[in-house]
CSV table of C-alpha atoms and ligand atoms in Angstrom, one decimal:
chain,number,residue,atom,x,y,z
A,33,ILE,CA,17.2,19.4,28.4
A,34,LEU,CA,19.3,20.3,25.7
A,35,SER,CA,17.8,23.5,23.8
A,36,PRO,CA,17.0,22.8,19.9
A,37,SER,CA,20.1,24.2,18.1
A,38,PRO,CA,19.4,27.2,16.0
A,39,MET,CA,18.1,27.2,12.3
A,40,SER,CA,21.1,27.6,9.7
A,41,VAL,CA,21.0,28.6,6.1
A,42,ILE,CA,24.2,27.9,4.6
A,43,LEU,CA,24.7,29.7,1.0
A,44,VAL,CA,27.2,28.2,-1.5
A,45,THR,CA,28.0,31.0,-4.1
A,46,GLY,CA,29.8,29.4,-7.1
A,47,GLY,CA,27.7,26.4,-6.2
A,48,SER,CA,27.2,24.8,-9.9
A,49,GLY,CA,30.8,24.7,-10.4
A,50,LEU,CA,33.4,21.9,-9.8
A,51,VAL,CA,33.7,22.5,-5.9
A,52,GLY,CA,30.0,23.8,-5.5
A,53,GLN,CA,28.5,20.4,-7.4
A,54,ALA,CA,30.9,18.2,-5.2
A,55,ILE,CA,29.7,20.1,-1.9
A,56,LYS,CA,26.0,19.5,-3.2
A,57,HIS,CA,26.9,16.0,-3.7
A,58,ILE,CA,28.3,15.0,-0.2
A,59,ILE,CA,26.3,17.3,1.9
A,60,SER,CA,23.4,15.3,0.2
A,61,THR,CA,24.4,11.8,0.1
A,62,SER,CA,26.5,11.2,3.6
A,63,PRO,CA,23.9,10.2,6.4
A,64,PRO,CA,22.2,12.8,7.4
A,65,ASN,CA,23.4,14.6,11.0
A,66,SER,CA,26.9,12.8,10.6
A,67,ARG,CA,29.9,14.9,10.2
A,68,PHE,CA,29.8,15.6,6.6
A,69,GLY,CA,26.0,14.9,6.3
A,70,LYS,CA,23.4,17.8,6.2
A,71,LYS,CA,22.0,18.4,9.5
A,72,ASP,CA,18.4,18.7,10.6
A,73,ASN,CA,18.7,22.1,11.3
A,74,GLU,CA,20.5,23.2,8.0
A,75,THR,CA,19.3,24.5,5.1
A,76,TRP,CA,21.7,24.3,2.0
A,77,ILE,CA,21.2,26.9,-0.8
A,78,PHE,CA,23.6,26.7,-3.9
A,79,ILE,CA,23.4,29.6,-6.0
A,80,ASN,CA,25.2,30.5,-9.7
A,81,SER,CA,25.0,33.3,-12.2
A,82,SER,CA,21.7,32.8,-13.4
A,83,GLU,CA,20.7,33.8,-9.6
A,84,GLY,CA,22.3,37.0,-10.0
A,85,ASP,CA,25.4,38.6,-11.1
A,86,LEU,CA,27.9,39.0,-8.1
A,87,ARG,CA,30.2,41.8,-9.8
A,88,ASN,CA,26.7,43.8,-8.9
A,89,PRO,CA,26.2,45.1,-5.4
A,90,GLU,CA,22.7,44.9,-5.8
A,91,ASP,CA,22.1,41.7,-7.0
A,92,THR,CA,24.6,40.5,-4.4
A,93,LYS,CA,22.6,42.4,-1.9
A,94,ARG,CA,19.2,41.2,-3.1
A,95,LEU,CA,20.6,37.9,-2.9
A,96,PHE,CA,21.2,38.0,1.0
A,97,GLU,CA,18.2,39.6,1.6
A,98,LYS,CA,16.3,36.7,-0.1
A,99,TYR,CA,18.0,33.9,1.6
A,100,LYS,CA,19.2,35.5,5.1
A,101,PRO,CA,22.3,33.3,4.9
A,102,THR,CA,23.7,32.4,8.5
A,103,HIS,CA,26.7,30.8,7.0
A,104,VAL,CA,28.4,31.6,3.4
A,105,ILE,CA,30.9,29.6,1.3
A,106,HIS,CA,32.0,31.5,-1.0
A,107,LEU,CA,33.1,29.9,-4.3
A,108,ALA,CA,31.9,32.4,-7.0
A,109,ALA,CA,34.7,33.6,-8.8
A,110,MET,CA,36.1,34.3,-12.5
A,111,VAL,CA,38.3,31.1,-12.8
A,112,GLY,CA,40.6,29.8,-15.8
A,113,GLY,CA,43.8,28.7,-17.1
A,114,LEU,CA,46.9,29.9,-17.8
A,115,PHE,CA,46.3,31.3,-21.0
A,116,ARG,CA,43.4,33.0,-20.0
A,117,ASN,CA,45.1,34.5,-16.9
A,118,MET,CA,47.8,36.1,-19.1
A,119,LYS,CA,45.7,37.7,-21.4
A,120,TYR,CA,42.8,39.1,-19.2
A,121,LYS,CA,45.1,40.6,-16.1
A,122,LEU,CA,43.0,43.2,-15.1
A,123,THR,CA,39.4,41.6,-15.9
A,124,PHE,CA,40.5,38.6,-13.6
A,125,PHE,CA,41.3,41.1,-10.7
A,126,ARG,CA,38.6,43.6,-11.2
A,127,GLU,CA,35.8,41.0,-11.7
A,128,ASN,CA,37.4,39.0,-8.8
A,129,THR,CA,37.2,41.7,-6.5
A,130,LEU,CA,33.9,43.3,-7.1
A,131,ILE,CA,32.9,39.7,-6.4
A,132,ASN,CA,34.8,39.4,-3.1
A,133,ASP,CA,33.9,42.6,-2.0
A,134,ASN,CA,30.1,42.4,-2.5
A,135,VAL,CA,29.8,39.0,-1.1
A,136,LEU,CA,31.9,40.0,2.0
A,137,TRP,CA,30.1,43.4,2.6
A,138,SER,CA,26.7,42.0,2.1
A,139,ALA,CA,27.3,39.3,4.5
A,140,TYR,CA,28.2,42.0,7.0
A,141,GLN,CA,25.1,44.1,6.5
A,142,ASN,CA,23.1,41.1,6.7
A,143,ASN,CA,24.8,39.9,10.0
A,144,THR,CA,26.0,36.4,8.5
A,145,LYS,CA,27.8,34.6,11.5
A,146,LYS,CA,30.5,32.9,9.4
A,147,VAL,CA,31.8,33.1,5.9
A,148,ILE,CA,34.4,30.8,4.4
A,149,SER,CA,36.3,32.5,1.0
A,150,CYS,CA,38.1,30.0,-1.4
A,151,LEU,CA,41.6,31.3,-2.6
A,152,SER,CA,44.4,29.3,-4.3
A,153,THR,CA,47.8,28.3,-4.2
A,154,CYS,CA,48.5,31.1,-6.7
A,155,VAL,CA,48.2,33.6,-4.3
A,156,PHE,CA,51.7,32.8,-2.4
A,157,PRO,CA,54.9,34.4,-3.7
A,158,ASP,CA,56.6,33.4,-6.6
A,159,LYS,CA,59.9,33.3,-4.8
A,160,VAL,CA,59.5,32.3,-1.4
A,161,GLU,CA,60.9,28.9,0.6
A,162,TYR,CA,59.5,25.4,0.1
A,163,PRO,CA,56.9,24.1,1.1
A,164,LEU,CA,54.4,26.8,0.9
A,165,ASP,CA,52.2,27.1,4.5
A,166,GLU,CA,49.3,29.4,5.7
A,167,THR,CA,52.2,32.1,7.0
A,168,LYS,CA,53.6,33.1,4.1
A,169,ILE,CA,50.7,34.5,1.3
A,170,HIS,CA,52.0,37.7,1.4
A,171,LEU,CA,55.9,37.8,1.9
A,172,GLY,CA,56.7,38.4,-1.9
A,173,LEU,CA,54.9,38.9,-5.2
A,174,PRO,CA,53.0,36.5,-7.3
A,175,HIS,CA,54.1,34.8,-10.1
A,176,GLU,CA,53.7,37.4,-13.1
A,177,SER,CA,51.4,35.2,-15.0
A,178,ASN,CA,48.5,35.4,-13.1
A,179,PHE,CA,49.0,38.4,-10.8
A,180,GLY,CA,45.7,39.7,-11.5
A,181,TYR,CA,43.7,36.8,-10.3
A,182,ALA,CA,46.1,36.4,-7.5
A,183,HIS,CA,46.4,39.8,-6.4
A,184,SER,CA,42.8,39.6,-5.8
A,185,LYS,CA,42.3,36.7,-4.2
A,186,ARG,CA,44.9,37.7,-1.5
A,187,MET,CA,42.6,40.5,-0.7
A,188,VAL,CA,40.2,38.5,0.3
A,189,ASP,CA,42.6,37.7,3.7
A,190,ILE,CA,43.3,41.4,3.9
A,191,GLN,CA,39.6,42.0,3.9
A,192,ASN,CA,38.9,39.2,6.5
A,193,HIS,CA,41.4,40.3,8.9
A,194,ALA,CA,40.1,44.0,8.8
A,195,TYR,CA,36.3,42.6,8.9
A,196,LYS,CA,37.6,41.1,12.0
A,197,GLU,CA,39.4,43.6,13.5
A,198,GLU,CA,37.0,46.9,12.6
A,199,PHE,CA,33.5,44.4,13.2
A,200,GLY,CA,34.3,41.6,15.0
A,201,CYS,CA,33.2,39.6,11.9
A,202,ASN,CA,34.0,35.8,11.6
A,203,PHE,CA,35.3,35.6,8.1
A,204,THR,CA,37.9,33.2,7.1
A,205,SER,CA,39.4,31.4,3.6
A,206,ALA,CA,40.5,28.0,2.2
A,207,ILE,CA,43.3,27.5,0.2
A,208,PRO,CA,43.1,24.4,-2.3
A,209,THR,CA,45.5,23.2,-4.3
A,210,ASN,CA,44.7,22.1,-7.8
A,211,VAL,CA,41.3,20.4,-7.8
A,212,PHE,CA,39.5,17.9,-10.3
A,213,GLY,CA,36.6,15.6,-10.2
A,214,GLU,CA,33.2,15.4,-11.8
A,215,TYR,CA,31.6,18.6,-13.6
A,216,ASP,CA,35.0,20.1,-14.0
A,217,ASN,CA,35.9,22.5,-17.1
A,218,TYR,CA,37.3,20.2,-19.5
A,219,ASP,CA,37.5,23.5,-22.3
A,220,LEU,CA,40.5,22.8,-24.1
A,221,GLU,CA,41.8,26.0,-24.5
A,222,ASP,CA,41.1,27.0,-20.6
A,223,ALA,CA,41.1,24.0,-18.8
A,224,HIS,CA,43.3,23.0,-15.8
A,225,VAL,CA,45.9,20.3,-16.5
A,226,ILE,CA,43.8,17.2,-15.5
A,227,PRO,CA,40.6,18.2,-17.6
A,228,ALA,CA,42.8,19.0,-20.7
A,229,LEU,CA,44.3,16.0,-20.6
A,230,ILE,CA,41.3,14.0,-20.0
A,231,HIS,CA,39.7,15.6,-23.1
A,232,LYS,CA,42.8,15.4,-25.3
A,233,CYS,CA,42.8,12.0,-24.6
A,234,TYR,CA,39.5,11.3,-25.2
A,235,LEU,CA,39.7,12.9,-28.7
A,236,ALA,CA,42.8,11.3,-29.3
A,237,LYS,CA,41.1,7.7,-29.0
A,238,LYS,CA,38.4,9.1,-31.1
A,239,ASN,CA,40.3,10.3,-34.3
A,240,ASN,CA,43.0,8.0,-33.9
A,241,THR,CA,45.4,10.4,-33.5
A,242,PRO,CA,48.6,10.4,-31.1
A,243,PHE,CA,47.8,11.7,-27.3
A,244,ILE,CA,50.2,14.4,-27.1
A,245,VAL,CA,51.1,15.8,-23.5
A,246,GLY,CA,52.8,19.1,-23.2
A,247,GLY,CA,55.6,19.5,-21.7
A,248,SER,CA,58.4,16.7,-20.5
A,249,GLY,CA,55.7,15.5,-18.0
A,250,THR,CA,58.2,15.7,-14.9
A,251,PRO,CA,56.8,18.6,-13.0
A,252,LEU,CA,55.2,17.6,-9.7
A,253,ARG,CA,51.7,19.0,-8.1
A,254,GLN,CA,49.7,18.2,-5.6
A,255,PHE,CA,46.2,17.4,-6.7
A,256,ILE,CA,43.0,17.5,-4.9
A,257,TYR,CA,39.7,15.4,-5.5
A,258,SER,CA,36.6,18.0,-5.3
A,259,ARG,CA,34.5,15.6,-3.2
A,260,ASP,CA,37.3,15.1,-0.6
A,261,LEU,CA,37.7,18.7,-1.0
A,262,ALA,CA,33.5,19.1,-0.5
A,263,LYS,CA,34.1,17.2,2.9
A,264,LEU,CA,37.2,19.4,4.1
A,265,PHE,CA,34.9,22.8,3.6
A,266,ILE,CA,32.3,21.2,5.1
A,267,TRP,CA,34.2,20.7,8.2
A,268,GLN,CA,35.6,24.0,8.3
A,269,LEU,CA,32.4,25.3,8.0
A,270,ARG,CA,31.4,23.6,11.4
A,271,GLU,CA,34.7,23.2,13.2
A,272,TYR,CA,37.2,25.8,12.4
A,273,GLU,CA,36.7,28.9,14.3
A,274,ASP,CA,39.8,31.2,13.4
A,275,VAL,CA,40.1,33.9,10.6
A,276,GLU,CA,43.6,32.6,9.6
A,277,PRO,CA,43.5,30.3,6.3
A,278,VAL,CA,43.8,26.8,6.3
A,279,ILE,CA,45.7,25.0,3.0
A,280,LEU,CA,43.2,22.2,2.2
A,281,SER,CA,45.7,19.9,0.1
A,282,VAL,CA,46.8,16.0,0.3
A,283,GLY,CA,50.2,16.3,1.7
A,284,GLU,CA,54.0,17.1,0.3
A,285,ASP,CA,54.9,13.5,-0.1
A,286,GLU,CA,51.6,12.8,-2.3
A,287,GLU,CA,52.7,15.1,-5.1
A,288,VAL,CA,52.1,13.3,-8.6
A,289,SER,CA,54.0,13.9,-11.7
A,290,ILE,CA,52.2,15.0,-15.1
A,291,LYS,CA,53.4,12.0,-16.9
A,292,GLN,CA,51.6,9.9,-13.8
A,293,VAL,CA,48.4,12.0,-14.4
A,294,ALA,CA,48.9,11.5,-18.3
A,295,ASP,CA,49.9,7.2,-17.5
A,296,ALA,CA,46.4,7.3,-15.2
A,297,ILE,CA,44.3,9.0,-18.0
A,298,VAL,CA,45.9,6.5,-20.9
A,299,GLU,CA,44.9,3.9,-18.4
A,300,ALA,CA,41.3,4.8,-17.5
A,301,MET,CA,40.4,5.9,-20.7
A,302,ASP,CA,42.0,2.6,-22.1
A,303,PHE,CA,43.9,4.4,-24.8
A,304,LYS,CA,46.1,2.4,-26.8
A,305,GLY,CA,47.4,4.7,-29.3
A,306,SER,CA,50.8,6.6,-29.6
A,307,TYR,CA,51.4,8.9,-26.7
A,308,GLU,CA,54.4,11.2,-26.1
A,309,PHE,CA,55.7,14.4,-24.8
A,310,ASP,CA,56.1,17.8,-26.5
A,311,THR,CA,59.5,18.7,-25.1
A,312,SER,CA,59.4,22.0,-26.8
A,313,ARG,CA,56.0,23.3,-24.6
A,314,ALA,CA,57.4,25.0,-21.5
A,315,ASP,CA,57.1,23.1,-18.4
A,316,GLY,CA,55.9,25.4,-15.9
A,317,GLN,CA,57.6,25.5,-12.4
A,318,PHE,CA,59.2,22.3,-11.5
A,319,ARG,CA,57.3,21.9,-8.3
A,320,LYS,CA,55.5,24.2,-5.7
A,321,PRO,CA,54.6,22.1,-2.7
A,322,ALA,CA,52.4,23.0,0.1
A,323,SER,CA,52.5,21.7,3.6
A,324,ASN,CA,49.0,20.0,4.9
A,325,LYS,CA,50.2,20.0,8.0
A,326,LYS,CA,48.3,22.7,10.0
A,327,LEU,CA,44.8,21.0,8.1
A,328,LEU,CA,46.4,17.1,9.1
A,329,SER,CA,46.8,18.7,12.9
A,330,LEU,CA,42.9,19.8,13.0
A,331,ILE,CA,40.7,17.5,11.1
A,332,ASN,CA,41.1,13.7,13.0
A,333,LYS,CA,39.6,13.9,16.5
A,334,PRO,CA,38.8,11.0,18.5
A,335,GLY,CA,35.3,10.3,18.5
A,336,GLU,CA,34.5,11.9,14.9
A,337,GLU,CA,34.2,10.3,11.6
A,338,GLU,CA,37.6,9.7,10.3
A,339,PHE,CA,38.5,12.1,7.3
A,340,ARG,CA,40.8,10.3,4.4
A,341,PHE,CA,42.0,11.3,1.0
A,342,THR,CA,40.7,9.2,-1.9
A,343,LEU,CA,43.6,7.8,-4.0
A,344,PHE,CA,44.6,9.7,-6.8
A,345,LYS,CA,44.2,6.9,-9.1
A,346,GLU,CA,40.6,6.0,-7.9
A,347,ALA,CA,39.4,9.4,-8.2
A,348,LEU,CA,40.9,9.9,-11.6
A,349,GLN,CA,39.3,6.8,-12.6
A,350,VAL,CA,35.9,8.2,-11.3
A,351,SER,CA,36.5,11.5,-13.2
A,352,VAL,CA,37.5,10.1,-16.7
A,353,GLN,CA,34.2,8.1,-16.1
A,354,TRP,CA,32.4,11.1,-15.3
A,355,PHE,CA,33.4,13.0,-18.6
A,356,LEU,CA,32.7,9.8,-20.8
A,357,GLU,CA,29.1,9.8,-19.6
A,358,ASN,CA,28.6,13.3,-19.7
A,359,TYR,CA,30.5,14.5,-22.6
A,360,ASP,CA,27.3,16.0,-24.3
A,361,THR,CA,26.7,18.4,-21.2
A,362,ALA,CA,30.0,18.5,-19.7
A,363,ARG,CA,31.9,22.1,-20.2
A,364,THR,CA,33.8,21.5,-23.2
B,71,NDP,P1,33.9,26.8,-11.6
B,71,NDP,O1,34.5,27.6,-12.4
B,71,NDP,O2,33.7,25.5,-11.9
B,71,NDP,O3,33.0,27.6,-11.3
B,71,NDP,C1,32.6,28.5,-11.0
B,71,NDP,C2,31.3,29.1,-10.4
B,71,NDP,O4,31.4,30.4,-9.8
B,71,NDP,C3,30.0,28.9,-11.3
B,71,NDP,O5,29.2,28.3,-10.1
B,71,NDP,C4,30.0,29.7,-11.9
B,71,NDP,O6,28.0,30.2,-11.8
B,71,NDP,C5,30.3,31.3,-10.5
B,71,NDP,N1,29.9,32.3,-11.2
B,71,NDP,C6,31.4,32.8,-11.7
B,71,NDP,N2,31.2,34.4,-11.9
B,71,NDP,C7,30.4,34.8,-11.2
B,71,NDP,C8,29.3,35.8,-11.5
B,71,NDP,N3,29.7,37.3,-11.6
B,71,NDP,N4,28.1,35.7,-10.2
B,71,NDP,C9,27.9,34.8,-10.1
B,71,NDP,N5,28.4,33.7,-9.6
B,71,NDP,C10,29.6,33.4,-10.5
B,71,NDP,O7,34.9,26.9,-10.5
B,71,NDP,P2,35.8,25.9,-9.2
B,71,NDP,O8,34.9,25.2,-8.8
B,71,NDP,O9,36.8,25.4,-10.3
B,71,NDP,O10,36.2,27.0,-8.5
B,71,NDP,C11,35.7,27.2,-7.2
B,71,NDP,C12,36.9,28.2,-6.3
B,71,NDP,O11,37.9,27.3,-6.3
B,71,NDP,C13,36.7,29.5,-6.9
B,71,NDP,O12,37.0,30.3,-6.0
B,71,NDP,C14,38.7,29.1,-7.5
B,71,NDP,O13,39.3,30.5,-7.6
B,71,NDP,C15,38.4,28.0,-6.4
B,71,NDP,N6,39.9,27.0,-6.6
B,71,NDP,C16,40.1,26.6,-7.9
B,71,NDP,C17,41.1,25.5,-8.2
B,71,NDP,C18,40.8,24.8,-8.9
B,71,NDP,O14,41.8,23.4,-9.8
B,71,NDP,N7,39.5,24.2,-10.1
B,71,NDP,C19,42.3,25.4,-7.3
B,71,NDP,C20,42.5,26.8,-6.3
B,71,NDP,C21,41.3,27.1,-6.4
B,71,NDP,P3,27.7,29.9,-13.5
B,71,NDP,O15,28.1,28.2,-13.7
B,71,NDP,O16,26.4,30.6,-13.7
B,71,NDP,O17,28.8,30.4,-14.4
């Protein structure tokens, strides 16, 4: 006779954001007890800053004592585009360091069984041999433009190793590439490239002005749809038991150029006006491919529901549609 599995309480910090909302969607819409659906013995709790400020140790302690999570997916962070990162380096470093230290310490104090924290490919060294992989995080300094954010996020990997060695904790991390999808931040000043271009194209269509894309359009990037990423977080929570991070991304052979992104937005938005590239604007790095070999070697196992990435164009179409339908409430 199988004994009933113990109850799990899974706390998702940053639960109102792009990635948090996607996890909430996947866990509640996948068939119950399936690979990505909610299990009978699980309670999922999604929190955001209105319930407590994770920069504050007392708030964090209170939240952990209130929910007593057995597992944590830690997404909450001060996040922003290049401009904000360049302007507020100390603030990015300090706020993220406070949040991460409070969450991990409270998790340890409350005997949380497992924590997955979210890093970013920005943590990787600027001068490094490509493709990026999980072994290269600490091999050199990160890019100067966002060193505050990058150093702070890197330290989570150090903390995870130290918590394991000193206290035997099961803390690990995920490294997503560029995420996009429903509930993104579309703020024109501050957004990542896909939501920023969606918003710009929307305004060009509405105001009958040209859609101008900064740069040459040639740089290549790996994009992951937030709901695909959500499945990978759920997989990592349930099926991955190591301290070393996992890059959660589409493959290196699935890079997309900024021009392809802009073309797909023009199509999804049904934009018929003039559309051009402003080559006087800086392009940034041409490419910074990250390998998803480790993920692919682990994710699909015989007998388990198969994981597949959504086609880029399909996911983009859905994201544009979401933006159009939610313009009034989206973060713009
Ligand atoms: P969002 O900006 O969409 O959401 C951020 C979340 O963090 C919100 O729920 C926000 O709450 C919460 N939060 C921020 N500050 C605090 C605080 N002081 N106390 C409590 N909660 C706080 O972020 P994403 O979903 O895009 O990012 C999630 C994670 O993924 C982050 O760790 C980020 O670094 C990482 N990441 C993101 C990528 C991307 O392309 N978006 C790429 C790679 C990594 P509230 O709504 O109340 O403000």
